[in-house]
Amino acid sequence: MHKRILIVEDEPSIRDMVAFALRKADMEAVPAADARAAQIAIAERIPDLILLDWMLPGMSGLELARRLRREESSREIPIIMLTARGEEMDRVNGLEAGVDDYVVKPFSARELIARIKAVLRRSQGDDGSGVIELGGLRIDGPAHRVFAGEEAVAIGPTEYRLLHFFMTHPERVYSRAQLLDHVWGGSVYVEERTVDVHIRRLRKTLEPWQLDALVQTVRGAGYRFSTSA
Ligand code: CA
């Protein structure tokens, strides 16, 4: 089954570029030039994911996201927001509106497709089905194993959980507190510097394959798993 991706973008050149990239990645691209056209397309058939431009003529992308989240039928559709650099400050609003991820313009088709796949994996749950490949690493959820190329990676249990979280949530910055919540569980009392310890161990684990740079420090913010330097 091809994934059906709705592209809501008023800029024809971006819309066409994205549609082309989606089709090349074996996905179905449904273009819409504004929120109204998007609502009609959604009513026709629920897409698997929506790429939503922030700045649209008429109703903004953010407002459309809010409306979709309020409706029972569209509440669960994953949304990736397309934003210009200056709009980054508004991310908080987007998170409140229930947006799943962001891609900042200008973006490459490759980056966008990677983010779409990551969000789709997350929305479908990665327990049971999940083998994830990213940046030369492969994590096999059901088998609880990690591979660098064809080689098995010996990894500790906490580092495994940390890596699994990162690989299912790539290209996003998480604070130490957020990582504690997601990886250790909110009810456990662990100091934030524990995160640093396990980040160091995870990097050391990946070092023999020169993959430690996938785990990036974002100064003043936290950590991110990213396939781009
Ligand atoms: Ca626009």
mmCIF file of C-alpha atoms and ligand atoms in Angstrom:
data_model
loop_
_atom_site.group_PDB
_atom_site.id
_atom_site.type_symbol
_atom_site.label_atom_id
_atom_site.label_comp_id
_atom_site.label_asym_id
_atom_site.label_seq_id
_atom_site.Cartn_x
_atom_site.Cartn_y
_atom_site.Cartn_z
ATOM 1 C CA MET A 1 0.000 0.000 0.000
ATOM 2 C CA HIS A 2 1.363 3.387 -1.032
ATOM 3 C CA LYS A 3 1.299 6.013 1.682
ATOM 4 C CA ARG A 4 -0.979 8.878 0.776
ATOM 5 C CA ILE A 5 0.632 12.212 1.587
ATOM 6 C CA LEU A 6 -1.302 15.469 1.388
ATOM 7 C CA ILE A 7 0.876 18.483 0.519
ATOM 8 C CA VAL A 8 -0.670 21.793 1.548
ATOM 9 C CA GLU A 9 1.566 24.464 0.054
ATOM 10 C CA ASP A 10 0.711 27.590 -1.911
ATOM 11 C CA GLU A 11 4.104 27.864 -3.608
ATOM 12 C CA PRO A 12 3.770 25.797 -6.820
ATOM 13 C CA SER A 13 7.516 25.175 -7.203
ATOM 14 C CA ILE A 14 7.815 23.704 -3.685
ATOM 15 C CA ARG A 15 4.587 21.730 -4.128
ATOM 16 C CA ASP A 16 5.875 20.215 -7.365
ATOM 17 C CA MET A 17 9.303 19.458 -5.936
ATOM 18 C CA VAL A 18 7.760 17.721 -2.924
ATOM 19 C CA ALA A 19 5.245 15.791 -5.045
ATOM 20 C CA PHE A 20 8.049 14.602 -7.303
ATOM 21 C CA ALA A 21 10.157 13.485 -4.319
ATOM 22 C CA LEU A 22 7.207 11.647 -2.761
ATOM 23 C CA ARG A 23 6.414 9.756 -5.966
ATOM 24 C CA LYS A 24 10.049 8.836 -6.351
ATOM 25 C CA ALA A 25 9.913 7.443 -2.801
ATOM 26 C CA ASP A 26 6.918 5.314 -3.792
ATOM 27 C CA MET A 27 4.339 7.451 -2.029
ATOM 28 C CA GLU A 28 1.159 8.977 -3.336
ATOM 29 C CA ALA A 29 1.214 12.792 -3.478
ATOM 30 C CA VAL A 30 -2.024 14.737 -3.134
ATOM 31 C CA PRO A 31 -1.416 18.464 -3.728
ATOM 32 C CA ALA A 32 -3.521 21.265 -2.229
ATOM 33 C CA ALA A 33 -2.818 24.999 -2.642
ATOM 34 C CA ASP A 34 -4.639 26.202 0.482
ATOM 35 C CA ALA A 35 -6.457 25.089 3.633
ATOM 36 C CA ARG A 36 -9.803 24.899 1.840
ATOM 37 C CA ALA A 37 -8.496 22.546 -0.829
ATOM 38 C CA ALA A 38 -6.834 20.526 1.934
ATOM 39 C CA GLN A 39 -10.109 20.125 3.829
ATOM 40 C CA ILE A 40 -11.843 18.917 0.680
ATOM 41 C CA ALA A 41 -9.061 16.397 0.007
ATOM 42 C CA ILE A 42 -9.188 15.157 3.616
ATOM 43 C CA ALA A 43 -12.968 14.759 3.464
ATOM 44 C CA GLU A 44 -12.560 12.687 0.322
ATOM 45 C CA ARG A 45 -10.017 10.358 1.832
ATOM 46 C CA ILE A 46 -7.974 10.540 5.022
ATOM 47 C CA PRO A 47 -4.289 10.828 4.125
ATOM 48 C CA ASP A 48 -1.562 8.932 5.980
ATOM 49 C CA LEU A 49 0.291 12.186 6.658
ATOM 50 C CA ILE A 50 -0.050 15.912 5.952
ATOM 51 C CA LEU A 51 2.771 18.238 4.942
ATOM 52 C CA LEU A 52 1.483 21.616 5.966
ATOM 53 C CA ASP A 53 2.950 24.966 5.004
ATOM 54 C CA TRP A 54 2.875 27.461 7.844
ATOM 55 C CA MET A 55 2.101 30.538 5.730
ATOM 56 C CA LEU A 56 -0.893 29.992 3.486
ATOM 57 C CA PRO A 57 -3.277 32.466 1.896
ATOM 58 C CA GLY A 58 -6.522 32.562 3.864
ATOM 59 C CA MET A 59 -6.445 30.146 6.789
ATOM 60 C CA SER A 60 -2.883 29.620 8.081
ATOM 61 C CA GLY A 61 -1.325 26.202 8.340
ATOM 62 C CA LEU A 62 -1.312 26.502 12.110
ATOM 63 C CA GLU A 63 -5.036 27.236 12.234
ATOM 64 C CA LEU A 64 -5.733 24.309 9.924
ATOM 65 C CA ALA A 65 -3.651 22.043 12.195
ATOM 66 C CA ARG A 66 -5.712 23.162 15.203
ATOM 67 C CA ARG A 67 -8.966 22.450 13.397
ATOM 68 C CA LEU A 68 -7.809 19.023 12.261
ATOM 69 C CA ARG A 69 -6.851 18.141 15.827
ATOM 70 C CA ARG A 70 -10.317 19.106 17.055
ATOM 71 C CA GLU A 71 -12.102 16.786 14.615
ATOM 72 C CA GLU A 72 -12.485 13.141 15.560
ATOM 73 C CA SER A 73 -11.895 12.000 11.970
ATOM 74 C CA SER A 74 -8.644 13.913 11.476
ATOM 75 C CA ARG A 75 -7.226 13.967 15.007
ATOM 76 C CA GLU A 76 -4.780 11.132 14.419
ATOM 77 C CA ILE A 77 -3.328 12.228 11.087
ATOM 78 C CA PRO A 78 0.385 12.981 11.525
ATOM 79 C CA ILE A 79 1.322 16.523 10.499
ATOM 80 C CA ILE A 80 4.719 17.839 9.467
ATOM 81 C CA MET A 81 4.860 21.607 9.324
ATOM 82 C CA LEU A 82 6.907 23.351 6.646
ATOM 83 C CA THR A 83 8.281 26.598 8.037
ATOM 84 C CA ALA A 84 10.578 29.394 6.949
ATOM 85 C CA ARG A 85 13.515 30.220 9.221
ATOM 86 C CA GLY A 86 11.910 33.291 10.742
ATOM 87 C CA GLU A 87 8.956 31.242 11.882
ATOM 88 C CA GLU A 88 10.998 28.976 14.117
ATOM 89 C CA MET A 89 10.062 30.976 17.181
ATOM 90 C CA ASP A 90 6.488 29.892 16.640
ATOM 91 C CA ARG A 91 7.336 26.242 17.094
ATOM 92 C CA VAL A 92 5.866 26.290 20.564
ATOM 93 C CA ASN A 93 2.501 27.266 19.078
ATOM 94 C CA GLY A 94 2.810 24.429 16.625
ATOM 95 C CA LEU A 95 3.529 21.897 19.330
ATOM 96 C CA GLU A 96 0.464 23.090 21.192
ATOM 97 C CA ALA A 97 -1.550 22.664 18.009
ATOM 98 C CA GLY A 98 -0.421 19.029 17.950
ATOM 99 C CA VAL A 99 2.049 19.147 15.083
ATOM 100 C CA ASP A 100 4.313 16.087 14.952
ATOM 101 C CA ASP A 101 7.411 17.543 13.368
ATOM 102 C CA TYR A 102 8.886 20.495 11.507
ATOM 103 C CA VAL A 103 10.973 20.903 8.424
ATOM 104 C CA VAL A 104 12.611 24.275 7.927
ATOM 105 C CA LYS A 105 12.844 25.712 4.417
ATOM 106 C CA PRO A 106 14.878 25.373 2.363
ATOM 107 C CA PHE A 107 14.957 21.594 2.822
ATOM 108 C CA SER A 108 16.277 18.824 0.624
ATOM 109 C CA ALA A 109 13.955 16.183 -0.772
ATOM 110 C CA ARG A 110 16.076 13.577 0.968
ATOM 111 C CA GLU A 111 15.728 15.214 4.365
ATOM 112 C CA LEU A 112 11.988 15.602 3.912
ATOM 113 C CA ILE A 113 11.474 11.962 2.926
ATOM 114 C CA ALA A 114 13.530 10.825 5.929
ATOM 115 C CA ARG A 115 11.377 12.923 8.256
ATOM 116 C CA ILE A 116 8.163 11.658 6.686
ATOM 117 C CA LYS A 117 9.270 8.059 7.142
ATOM 118 C CA ALA A 118 10.254 8.724 10.751
ATOM 119 C CA VAL A 119 6.912 10.321 11.579
ATOM 120 C CA LEU A 120 5.017 7.502 9.843
ATOM 121 C CA ARG A 121 6.984 4.924 11.814
ATOM 122 C CA ARG A 122 6.239 6.725 15.043
ATOM 123 C CA SER A 123 2.557 7.136 14.299
ATOM 124 C CA GLN A 124 2.258 3.466 13.452
ATOM 125 C CA GLY A 125 4.103 2.418 16.567
ATOM 126 C CA ASP A 126 7.446 0.762 16.184
ATOM 127 C CA ASP A 127 6.842 -2.131 18.551
ATOM 128 C CA GLY A 128 6.479 -5.408 16.736
ATOM 129 C CA SER A 129 7.141 -4.361 13.168
ATOM 130 C CA GLY A 130 10.051 -2.097 13.743
ATOM 131 C CA VAL A 131 13.330 -2.419 11.982
ATOM 132 C CA ILE A 132 14.661 1.091 11.522
ATOM 133 C CA GLU A 133 17.603 2.037 9.333
ATOM 134 C CA LEU A 134 19.163 5.440 9.651
ATOM 135 C CA GLY A 135 22.588 6.908 9.071
ATOM 136 C CA GLY A 136 24.302 3.518 8.632
ATOM 137 C CA LEU A 137 22.712 2.059 11.757
ATOM 138 C CA ARG A 138 19.987 -0.538 11.881
ATOM 139 C CA ILE A 139 17.970 -1.157 15.003
ATOM 140 C CA ASP A 140 15.843 -4.274 15.135
ATOM 141 C CA GLY A 141 13.162 -3.640 17.737
ATOM 142 C CA PRO A 142 11.706 -7.169 17.938
ATOM 143 C CA ALA A 143 15.153 -8.772 18.099
ATOM 144 C CA HIS A 144 16.498 -6.051 20.393
ATOM 145 C CA ARG A 145 19.646 -5.807 18.316
ATOM 146 C CA VAL A 146 21.679 -3.075 16.683
ATOM 147 C CA PHE A 147 23.785 -3.358 13.540
ATOM 148 C CA ALA A 148 26.350 -1.082 11.976
ATOM 149 C CA GLY A 149 26.322 -2.208 8.374
ATOM 150 C CA GLU A 150 26.347 -5.995 8.724
ATOM 151 C CA GLU A 151 28.147 -6.037 12.059
ATOM 152 C CA ALA A 152 26.276 -6.531 15.315
ATOM 153 C CA VAL A 153 26.880 -3.802 17.886
ATOM 154 C CA ALA A 154 27.293 -4.778 21.534
ATOM 155 C CA ILE A 155 25.220 -2.255 23.427
ATOM 156 C CA GLY A 156 24.082 -1.792 27.020
ATOM 157 C CA PRO A 157 20.359 -1.840 27.879
ATOM 158 C CA THR A 158 20.058 1.879 28.668
ATOM 159 C CA GLU A 159 22.114 2.846 25.628
ATOM 160 C CA TYR A 160 19.841 0.610 23.554
ATOM 161 C CA ARG A 161 16.708 2.362 24.831
ATOM 162 C CA LEU A 162 18.323 5.738 24.273
ATOM 163 C CA LEU A 163 19.344 4.819 20.713
ATOM 164 C CA HIS A 164 15.916 3.380 19.981
ATOM 165 C CA PHE A 165 14.268 6.585 21.141
ATOM 166 C CA PHE A 166 16.666 8.674 19.059
ATOM 167 C CA MET A 167 16.170 6.573 15.928
ATOM 168 C CA THR A 168 12.400 6.766 16.207
ATOM 169 C CA HIS A 169 12.633 10.536 16.846
ATOM 170 C CA PRO A 170 15.468 11.724 14.604
ATOM 171 C CA GLU A 171 16.381 15.299 13.725
ATOM 172 C CA ARG A 172 14.800 16.775 16.823
ATOM 173 C CA VAL A 173 16.423 18.268 19.885
ATOM 174 C CA TYR A 174 15.522 16.808 23.270
ATOM 175 C CA SER A 175 16.478 18.311 26.597
ATOM 176 C CA ARG A 176 17.922 16.107 29.311
ATOM 177 C CA ALA A 177 14.615 16.290 31.167
ATOM 178 C CA GLN A 178 12.708 15.177 28.065
ATOM 179 C CA LEU A 179 15.107 12.282 27.506
ATOM 180 C CA LEU A 180 14.656 11.233 31.123
ATOM 181 C CA ASP A 181 10.895 11.225 30.639
ATOM 182 C CA HIS A 182 10.983 9.270 27.399
ATOM 183 C CA VAL A 183 13.826 6.844 28.018
ATOM 184 C CA TRP A 184 13.910 6.354 31.770
ATOM 185 C CA GLY A 185 10.233 7.003 32.432
ATOM 186 C CA GLY A 186 8.858 10.024 34.255
ATOM 187 C CA SER A 187 8.323 8.278 37.574
ATOM 188 C CA VAL A 188 11.956 7.291 38.060
ATOM 189 C CA TYR A 189 14.142 9.741 39.905
ATOM 190 C CA VAL A 190 17.378 10.104 37.993
ATOM 191 C CA GLU A 191 19.636 13.123 37.888
ATOM 192 C CA GLU A 192 19.953 14.929 34.588
ATOM 193 C CA ARG A 193 23.683 14.314 34.415
ATOM 194 C CA THR A 194 22.898 10.584 34.169
ATOM 195 C CA VAL A 195 21.744 11.384 30.645
ATOM 196 C CA ASP A 196 25.195 12.770 29.828
ATOM 197 C CA VAL A 197 26.820 9.595 31.129
ATOM 198 C CA HIS A 198 24.710 7.374 28.891
ATOM 199 C CA ILE A 199 25.127 9.688 25.909
ATOM 200 C CA ARG A 200 28.893 9.310 26.349
ATOM 201 C CA ARG A 201 28.571 5.523 26.544
ATOM 202 C CA LEU A 202 26.343 5.468 23.480
ATOM 203 C CA ARG A 203 28.887 7.488 21.504
ATOM 204 C CA LYS A 204 31.660 5.166 22.651
ATOM 205 C CA THR A 205 29.577 2.198 21.526
ATOM 206 C CA LEU A 206 29.210 3.710 18.053
ATOM 207 C CA GLU A 207 32.779 4.987 17.783
ATOM 208 C CA PRO A 208 34.339 1.902 16.154
ATOM 209 C CA TRP A 209 32.126 2.533 13.103
ATOM 210 C CA GLN A 210 32.624 6.310 13.191
ATOM 211 C CA LEU A 211 28.907 6.660 13.837
ATOM 212 C CA ASP A 212 29.238 8.494 17.148
ATOM 213 C CA ALA A 213 28.672 11.834 15.363
ATOM 214 C CA LEU A 214 25.035 10.802 14.853
ATOM 215 C CA VAL A 215 24.495 11.658 18.513
ATOM 216 C CA GLN A 216 24.889 15.413 18.576
ATOM 217 C CA THR A 217 25.115 17.892 21.416
ATOM 218 C CA VAL A 218 23.035 21.013 20.903
ATOM 219 C CA ARG A 219 24.523 23.633 23.202
ATOM 220 C CA GLY A 220 22.136 24.998 25.751
ATOM 221 C CA ALA A 221 19.342 22.734 24.516
ATOM 222 C CA GLY A 222 20.185 19.060 24.785
ATOM 223 C CA TYR A 223 20.820 16.240 22.343
ATOM 224 C CA ARG A 224 19.744 15.265 18.879
ATOM 225 C CA PHE A 225 20.135 12.223 16.659
ATOM 226 C CA SER A 226 20.854 13.515 13.182
ATOM 227 C CA THR A 227 22.171 12.094 9.925
ATOM 228 C CA SER A 228 23.377 15.551 8.856
ATOM 229 C CA ALA A 229 26.374 17.220 10.494
HETATM 230 CA CA CA B 1 3.503 29.644 1.873
#
